[in-house]
Amino acid sequence: VPKLQCWVVYVDATVLDSSGSLADAVSMAAYAALNTTTIPSIEVVKGDQSAETIIEVSDDPFETTSLVLHHVPITVSLTKVGSCFVVDASAEEEACKSAGVTFTVDAEGMITSTSKSGTGGISPAMLMEMMKVASKSGVALIKRIDQVIERNEKRQ
């Protein structure tokens, strides 16, 4: 019921391997999971009292609707190694890093948050370049995830 009730969704992730960026892998898995999640259909019924509203939730597993999602971001992590940076650093590259930046990026390439790690510095010029790469990478990754989801839905 708009402005009165809402669904609360929790995402739990079980990590089986931690090579590469864990935050990136979990965010992409959560993005895919949320985009394929369905919720039970509901019907709003007026109760006996004029102001009373009753929400009836369908127990039919085939009466569902998809979540309505807008601007769900994924994370894209970049690691500074020497005077360069890499996307999705390997364990060897991570061991040599002086700094890292994790960006959250939505489907339009909008960066919605940034988090730096490591003790090394990042010049403003490199940070701007990292932002451009993260934005392009995030858009490409989301597009690819959406294509896989769409292809799997057509198979069903």
PDB file of C-alpha atoms in Angstrom, residues 6 15 17 19 25 28-29 43 47 51-52 61 69 74 81-82 98 100 106 116 124 135 139-141:
ATOM      1  CA  CYS A   6       6.128  -1.744   2.271  1.00  0.00           C
ATOM      2  CA  VAL A  15      30.990 -16.493   0.330  1.00  0.00           C
ATOM      3  CA  ASP A  17      35.782 -18.073  -2.472  1.00  0.00           C
ATOM      4  CA  SER A  19      39.616 -14.233  -4.924  1.00  0.00           C
ATOM      5  CA  ALA A  25      31.005 -10.091  -6.465  1.00  0.00           C
ATOM      6  CA  MET A  28      26.536  -8.153  -8.529  1.00  0.00           C
ATOM      7  CA  ALA A  29      24.965 -11.258  -6.993  1.00  0.00           C
ATOM      8  CA  GLU A  43      -5.165  -7.169  -2.446  1.00  0.00           C
ATOM      9  CA  GLY A  47     -12.426  -3.501   6.694  1.00  0.00           C
ATOM     10  CA  ALA A  51     -10.697   3.765   8.109  1.00  0.00           C
ATOM     11  CA  GLU A  52      -9.662   0.108   8.465  1.00  0.00           C
ATOM     12  CA  PRO A  61       3.113 -19.372  -5.469  1.00  0.00           C
ATOM     13  CA  LEU A  69      13.595  -1.356  -8.617  1.00  0.00           C
ATOM     14  CA  ILE A  74      26.742  -2.347  -8.025  1.00  0.00           C
ATOM     15  CA  VAL A  81      49.521  -0.576  -8.081  1.00  0.00           C
ATOM     16  CA  GLY A  82      52.557   1.661  -8.553  1.00  0.00           C
ATOM     17  CA  SER A  98      49.166   1.150  -2.232  1.00  0.00           C
ATOM     18  CA  GLY A 100      42.130   1.160  -3.612  1.00  0.00           C
ATOM     19  CA  ASP A 106      24.084   2.572 -11.299  1.00  0.00           C
ATOM     20  CA  LYS A 116      39.049   4.603  -0.350  1.00  0.00           C
ATOM     21  CA  PRO A 124      43.120  14.098  -8.239  1.00  0.00           C
ATOM     22  CA  SER A 135      31.409   4.379 -14.405  1.00  0.00           C
ATOM     23  CA  VAL A 139      27.351   0.300 -16.888  1.00  0.00           C
ATOM     24  CA  ALA A 140      28.839  -2.585 -18.897  1.00  0.00           C
ATOM     25  CA  LEU A 141      28.545  -5.043 -15.996  1.00  0.00           C
TER      26      LEU A 141
END
